[in-house]
GROMACS .gro file of C-alpha atoms in nm:
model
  256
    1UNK     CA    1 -11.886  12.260 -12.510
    2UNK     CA    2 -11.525  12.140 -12.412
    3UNK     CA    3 -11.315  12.144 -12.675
    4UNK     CA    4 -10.953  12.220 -12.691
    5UNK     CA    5 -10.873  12.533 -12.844
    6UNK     CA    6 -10.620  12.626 -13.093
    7UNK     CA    7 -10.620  13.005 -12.864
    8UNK     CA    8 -10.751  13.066 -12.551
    9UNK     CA    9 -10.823  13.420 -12.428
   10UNK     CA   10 -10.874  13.347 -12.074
   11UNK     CA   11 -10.992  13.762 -12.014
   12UNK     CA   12 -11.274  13.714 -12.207
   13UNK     CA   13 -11.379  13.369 -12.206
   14UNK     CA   14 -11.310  13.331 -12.591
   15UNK     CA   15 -11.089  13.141 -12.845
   16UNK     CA   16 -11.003  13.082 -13.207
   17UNK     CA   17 -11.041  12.674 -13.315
   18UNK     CA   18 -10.829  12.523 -13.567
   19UNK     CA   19 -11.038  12.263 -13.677
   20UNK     CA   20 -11.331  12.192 -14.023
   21UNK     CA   21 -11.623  12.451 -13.991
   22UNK     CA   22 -11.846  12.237 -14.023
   23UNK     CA   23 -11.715  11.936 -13.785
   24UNK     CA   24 -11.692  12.232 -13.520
   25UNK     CA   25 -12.067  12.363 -13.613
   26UNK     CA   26 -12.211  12.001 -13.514
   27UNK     CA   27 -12.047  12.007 -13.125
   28UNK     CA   28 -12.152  12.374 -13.054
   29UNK     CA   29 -12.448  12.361 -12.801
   30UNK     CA   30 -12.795  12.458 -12.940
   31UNK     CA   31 -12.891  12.811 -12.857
   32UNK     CA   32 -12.547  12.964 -12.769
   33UNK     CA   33 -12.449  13.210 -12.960
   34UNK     CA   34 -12.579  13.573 -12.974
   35UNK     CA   35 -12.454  13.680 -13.352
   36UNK     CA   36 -12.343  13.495 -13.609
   37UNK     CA   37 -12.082  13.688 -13.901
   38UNK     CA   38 -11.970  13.470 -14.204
   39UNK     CA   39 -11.784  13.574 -14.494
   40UNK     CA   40 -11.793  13.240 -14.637
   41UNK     CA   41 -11.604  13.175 -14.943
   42UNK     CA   42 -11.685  13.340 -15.249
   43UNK     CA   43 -11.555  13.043 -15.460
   44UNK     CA   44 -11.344  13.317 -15.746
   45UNK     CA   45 -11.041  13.108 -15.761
   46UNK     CA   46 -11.121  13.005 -16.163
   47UNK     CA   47 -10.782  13.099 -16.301
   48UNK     CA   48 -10.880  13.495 -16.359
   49UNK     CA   49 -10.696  13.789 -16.300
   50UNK     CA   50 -10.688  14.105 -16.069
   51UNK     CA   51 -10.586  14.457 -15.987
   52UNK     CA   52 -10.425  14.499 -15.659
   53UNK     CA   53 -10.205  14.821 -15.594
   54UNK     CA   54 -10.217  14.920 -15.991
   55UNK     CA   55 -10.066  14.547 -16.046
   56UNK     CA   56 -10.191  14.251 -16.217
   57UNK     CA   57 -10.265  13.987 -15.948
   58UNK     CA   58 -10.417  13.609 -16.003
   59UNK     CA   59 -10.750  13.604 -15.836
   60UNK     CA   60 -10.673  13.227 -15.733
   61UNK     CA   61 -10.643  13.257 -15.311
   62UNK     CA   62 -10.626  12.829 -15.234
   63UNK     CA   63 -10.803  12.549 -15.230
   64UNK     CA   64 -11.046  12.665 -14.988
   65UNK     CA   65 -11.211  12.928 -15.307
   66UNK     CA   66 -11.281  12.653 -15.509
   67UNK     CA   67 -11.580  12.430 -15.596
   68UNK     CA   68 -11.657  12.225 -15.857
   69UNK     CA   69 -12.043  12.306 -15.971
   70UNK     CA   70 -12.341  12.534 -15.906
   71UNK     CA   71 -12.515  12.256 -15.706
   72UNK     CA   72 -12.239  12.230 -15.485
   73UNK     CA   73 -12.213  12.594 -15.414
   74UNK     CA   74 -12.568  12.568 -15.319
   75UNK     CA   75 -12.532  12.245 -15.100
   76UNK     CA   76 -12.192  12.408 -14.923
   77UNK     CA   77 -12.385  12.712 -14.834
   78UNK     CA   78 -12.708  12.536 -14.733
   79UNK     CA   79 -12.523  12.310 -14.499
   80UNK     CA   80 -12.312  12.555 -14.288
   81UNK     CA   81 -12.615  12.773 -14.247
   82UNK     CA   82 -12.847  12.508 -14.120
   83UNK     CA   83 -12.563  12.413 -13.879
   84UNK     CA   84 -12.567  12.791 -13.804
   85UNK     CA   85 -12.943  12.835 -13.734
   86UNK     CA   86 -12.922  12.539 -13.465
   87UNK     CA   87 -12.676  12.720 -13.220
   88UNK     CA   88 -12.792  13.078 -13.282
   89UNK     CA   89 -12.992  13.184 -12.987
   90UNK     CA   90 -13.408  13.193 -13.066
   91UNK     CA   91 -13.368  13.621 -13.046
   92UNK     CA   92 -13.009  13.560 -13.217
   93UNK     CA   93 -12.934  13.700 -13.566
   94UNK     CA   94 -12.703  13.609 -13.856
   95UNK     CA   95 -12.493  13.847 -14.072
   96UNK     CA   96 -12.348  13.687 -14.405
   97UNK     CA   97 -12.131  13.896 -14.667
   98UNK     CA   98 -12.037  13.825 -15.033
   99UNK     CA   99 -12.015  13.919 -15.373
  100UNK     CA  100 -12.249  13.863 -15.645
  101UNK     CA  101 -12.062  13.517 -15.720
  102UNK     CA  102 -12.235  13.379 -15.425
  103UNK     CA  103 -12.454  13.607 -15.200
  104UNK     CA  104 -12.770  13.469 -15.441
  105UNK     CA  105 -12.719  13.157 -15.354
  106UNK     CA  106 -12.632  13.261 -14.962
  107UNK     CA  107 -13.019  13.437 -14.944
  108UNK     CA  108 -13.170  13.126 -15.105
  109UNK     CA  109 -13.026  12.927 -14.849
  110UNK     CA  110 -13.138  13.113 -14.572
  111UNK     CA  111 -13.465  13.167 -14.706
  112UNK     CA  112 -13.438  12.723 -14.750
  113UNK     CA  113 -13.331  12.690 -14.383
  114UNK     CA  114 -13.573  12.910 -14.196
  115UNK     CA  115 -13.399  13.194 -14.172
  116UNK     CA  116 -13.597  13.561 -14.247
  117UNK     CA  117 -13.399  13.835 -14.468
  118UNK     CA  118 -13.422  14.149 -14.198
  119UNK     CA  119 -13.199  14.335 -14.425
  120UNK     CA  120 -12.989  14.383 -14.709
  121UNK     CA  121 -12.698  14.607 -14.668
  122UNK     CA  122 -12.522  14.724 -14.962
  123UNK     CA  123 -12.145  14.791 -14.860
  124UNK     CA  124 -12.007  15.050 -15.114
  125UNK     CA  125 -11.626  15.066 -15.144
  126UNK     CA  126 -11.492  15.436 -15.194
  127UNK     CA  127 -11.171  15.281 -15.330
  128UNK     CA  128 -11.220  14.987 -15.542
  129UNK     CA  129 -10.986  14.861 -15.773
  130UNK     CA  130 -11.010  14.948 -16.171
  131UNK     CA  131 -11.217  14.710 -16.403
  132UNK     CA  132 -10.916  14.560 -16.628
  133UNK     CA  133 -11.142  14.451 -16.899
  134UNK     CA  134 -11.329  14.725 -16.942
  135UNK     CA  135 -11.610  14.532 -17.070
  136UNK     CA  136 -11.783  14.552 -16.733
  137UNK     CA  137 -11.893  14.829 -16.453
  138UNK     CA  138 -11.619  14.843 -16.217
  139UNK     CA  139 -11.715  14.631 -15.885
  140UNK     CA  140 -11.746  14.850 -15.599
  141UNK     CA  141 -11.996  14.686 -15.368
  142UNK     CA  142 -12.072  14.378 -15.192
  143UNK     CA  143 -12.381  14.280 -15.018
  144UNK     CA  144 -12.415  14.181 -14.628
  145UNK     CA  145 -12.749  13.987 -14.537
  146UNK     CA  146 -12.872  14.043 -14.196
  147UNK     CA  147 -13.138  13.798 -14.099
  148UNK     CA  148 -13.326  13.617 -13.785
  149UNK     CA  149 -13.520  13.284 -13.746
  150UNK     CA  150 -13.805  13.317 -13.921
  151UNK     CA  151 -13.991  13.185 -13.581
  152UNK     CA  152 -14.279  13.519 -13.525
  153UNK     CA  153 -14.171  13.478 -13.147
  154UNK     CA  154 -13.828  13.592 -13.231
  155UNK     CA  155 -13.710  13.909 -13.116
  156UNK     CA  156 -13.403  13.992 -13.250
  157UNK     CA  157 -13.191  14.297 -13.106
  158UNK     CA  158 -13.133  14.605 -13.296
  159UNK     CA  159 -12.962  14.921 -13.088
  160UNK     CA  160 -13.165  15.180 -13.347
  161UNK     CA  161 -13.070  15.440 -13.045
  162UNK     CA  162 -12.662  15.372 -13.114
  163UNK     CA  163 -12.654  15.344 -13.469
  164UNK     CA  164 -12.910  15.687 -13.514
  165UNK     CA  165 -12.613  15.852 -13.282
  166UNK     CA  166 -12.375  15.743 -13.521
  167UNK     CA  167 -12.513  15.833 -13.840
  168UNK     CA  168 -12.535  16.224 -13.683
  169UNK     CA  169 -12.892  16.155 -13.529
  170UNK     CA  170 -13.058  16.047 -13.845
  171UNK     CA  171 -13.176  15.678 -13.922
  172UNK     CA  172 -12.913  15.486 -14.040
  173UNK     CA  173 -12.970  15.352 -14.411
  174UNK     CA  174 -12.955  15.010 -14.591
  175UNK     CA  175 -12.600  15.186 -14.782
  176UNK     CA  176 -12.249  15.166 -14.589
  177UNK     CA  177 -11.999  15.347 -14.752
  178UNK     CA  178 -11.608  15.308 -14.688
  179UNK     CA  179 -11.296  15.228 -14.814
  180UNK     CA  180 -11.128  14.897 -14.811
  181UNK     CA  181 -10.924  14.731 -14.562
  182UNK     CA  182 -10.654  15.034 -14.490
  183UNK     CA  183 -10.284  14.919 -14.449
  184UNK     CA  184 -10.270  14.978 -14.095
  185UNK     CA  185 -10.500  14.679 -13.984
  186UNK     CA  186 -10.252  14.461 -14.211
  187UNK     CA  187  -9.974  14.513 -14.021
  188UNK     CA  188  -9.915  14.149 -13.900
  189UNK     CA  189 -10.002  13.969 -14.242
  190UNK     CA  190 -10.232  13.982 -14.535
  191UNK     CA  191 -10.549  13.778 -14.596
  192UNK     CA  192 -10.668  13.795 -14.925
  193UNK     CA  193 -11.081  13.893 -14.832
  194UNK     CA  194 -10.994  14.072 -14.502
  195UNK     CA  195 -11.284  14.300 -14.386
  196UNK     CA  196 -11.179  14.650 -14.227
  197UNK     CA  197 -11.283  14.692 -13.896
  198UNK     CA  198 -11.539  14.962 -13.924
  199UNK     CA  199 -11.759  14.754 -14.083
  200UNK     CA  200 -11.773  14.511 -13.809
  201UNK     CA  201 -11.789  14.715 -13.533
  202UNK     CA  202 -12.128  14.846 -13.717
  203UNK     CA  203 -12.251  14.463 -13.729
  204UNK     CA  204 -12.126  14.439 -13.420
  205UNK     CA  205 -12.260  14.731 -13.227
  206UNK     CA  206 -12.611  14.715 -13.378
  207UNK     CA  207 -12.701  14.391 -13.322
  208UNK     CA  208 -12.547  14.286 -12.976
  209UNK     CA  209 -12.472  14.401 -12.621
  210UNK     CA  210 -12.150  14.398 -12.397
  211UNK     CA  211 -12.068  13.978 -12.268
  212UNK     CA  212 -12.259  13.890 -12.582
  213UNK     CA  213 -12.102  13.556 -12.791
  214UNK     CA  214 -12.043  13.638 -13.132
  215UNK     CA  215 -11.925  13.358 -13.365
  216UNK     CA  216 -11.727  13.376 -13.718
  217UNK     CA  217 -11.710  13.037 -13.891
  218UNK     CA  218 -11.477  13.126 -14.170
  219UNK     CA  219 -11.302  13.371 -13.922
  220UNK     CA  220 -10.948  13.454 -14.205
  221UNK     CA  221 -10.698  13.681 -13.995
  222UNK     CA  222 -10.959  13.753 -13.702
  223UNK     CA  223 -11.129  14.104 -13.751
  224UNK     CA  224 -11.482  13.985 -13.667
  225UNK     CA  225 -11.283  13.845 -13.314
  226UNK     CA  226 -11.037  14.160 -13.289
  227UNK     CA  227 -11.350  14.387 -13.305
  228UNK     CA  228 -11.581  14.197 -13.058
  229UNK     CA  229 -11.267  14.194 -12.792
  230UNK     CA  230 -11.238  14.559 -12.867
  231UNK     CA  231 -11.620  14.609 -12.770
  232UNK     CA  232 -11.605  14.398 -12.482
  233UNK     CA  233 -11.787  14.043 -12.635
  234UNK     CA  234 -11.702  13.705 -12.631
  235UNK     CA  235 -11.596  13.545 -12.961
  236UNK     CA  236 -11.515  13.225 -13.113
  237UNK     CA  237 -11.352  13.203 -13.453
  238UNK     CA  238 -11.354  12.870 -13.648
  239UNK     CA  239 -11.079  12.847 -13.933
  240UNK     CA  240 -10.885  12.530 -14.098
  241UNK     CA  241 -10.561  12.775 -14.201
  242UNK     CA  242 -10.321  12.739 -13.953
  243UNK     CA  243 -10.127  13.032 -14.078
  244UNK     CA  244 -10.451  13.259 -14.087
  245UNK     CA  245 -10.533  13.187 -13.713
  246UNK     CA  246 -10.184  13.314 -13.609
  247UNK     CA  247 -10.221  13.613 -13.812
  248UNK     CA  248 -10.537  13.680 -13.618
  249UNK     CA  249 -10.337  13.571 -13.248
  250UNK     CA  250 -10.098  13.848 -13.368
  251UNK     CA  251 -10.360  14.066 -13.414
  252UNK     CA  252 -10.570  13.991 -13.106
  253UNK     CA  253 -10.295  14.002 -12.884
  254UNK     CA  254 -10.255  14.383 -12.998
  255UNK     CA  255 -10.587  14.512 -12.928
  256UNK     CA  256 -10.548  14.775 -12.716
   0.00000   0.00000   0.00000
């Protein structure tokens, strides 16, 4: 597909798109991309409140985290995935994270479109921020789907050799712990759901081999793109936030 891009990283044969996610989703070619990671919205921005560095923070991060109903959660989420499942390669996989407030919805969808549920990793944070309430547990984990068409043909790739080695020759489980997003890798800018980039070099490594195409539809400030460059793979990172794609530029033109 020829399509102007809104960064061009001429080394790799990648670039970030400013342009509607799902406007860019349609003109992809069928069958292109290798992996799929998507930390879609997780549609919080209700008017609440949070903890961030011991101070009360609005939860409220734009336009973008907000919908209107259940059923259009559902539809939103249904549409960008079947859009997803038509350029993912046939041996291709998918990797989705979210919170509770809309990872149910993400597994029904996939489950809707065609997709099969190869795992469900549970990411658990070792430093989450305090439960102000205190009429809850205090949220510490969010969930990452990993899944595959559900075609039987399908042969998705998993390196079990690499991610045994890393887990100190033991099979790796279903539970990733960490911390969140340290301060270094927010050097250029802040993006209010930024992953850290351990956890994507994990997706990353375990699911996909050097000159592989990785896409990121909702792609923020770039880690799923500033990990794959690291690791030697092809990206593309879709995002309508001007400002977030040239935190990410900053960032990708920094990877060592």
């Amino acid at each position: 597909m020829k399509e102007k891009a809104y960064y061009c990283d001429e080394n790799s044969h990648s670039k970030l798109v400013l342009a509607d996610t799902f406007n860019y989703l349609e003109k992809i070619d069928a069958e292109s991309i290798d992996m799929i990671f998507a930390d879609p919205p997780y549609f919080l921005s209700n008017g609440g409140v949070s903890n961030s560095g011991g101070k009360i923070v609005s939860v409220d991060k734009g336009n973008w985290d907000k919908i209107d109903s259940l059923e259009k959660k559902h539809e939103f989420n249904r549409r960008w995935i079947k859009l997803s499942k038509r350029i993912l390669k046939p041996n291709g996989t998918i990797w989705i994270s979210g919170s509770l407030h809309n990872i149910y919805s993400v597994g029904m969808a996939l489950e809707q479109e065609g997709f099969k549920i190869l795992n469900n990793i549970t990411w658990q944070k070792t430093n989450p921020p305090p439960n102000l309430s205190c009429r809850y547990f205090t949220h510490s984990t969010e969930t990452i789907l990993w899944a595959r068409k559900s075609d039987k043909s399908a042969r998705h790739q998993f390196n079990y050799k690499i991610m045994k080695e890393r887990n100190g020759g033991k099979q790796m489980k279903d539970v990733w712990t960490g911390s969140l997003t340290p301060k270094r890798e927010k050097t250029w800018g802040k993006h209010p759901t930024q992953k850290p980039e351990y956890l994507l070099e994990q997706i990353i490594l375990s699911s996909t081999s050097e000159g592989d195409l990785v896409l990121d539809p909702f792609v923020g400030s770039g880690t799923t793109c500033v990990v794959a460059k690291d690791l030697g793979r092809r990206y593309i990172g879709i995002d309508e936030n001007k400002s977030y794609l040239d935190l990410a530029i900053k960032r990708l033109e920094n990877v060592k």
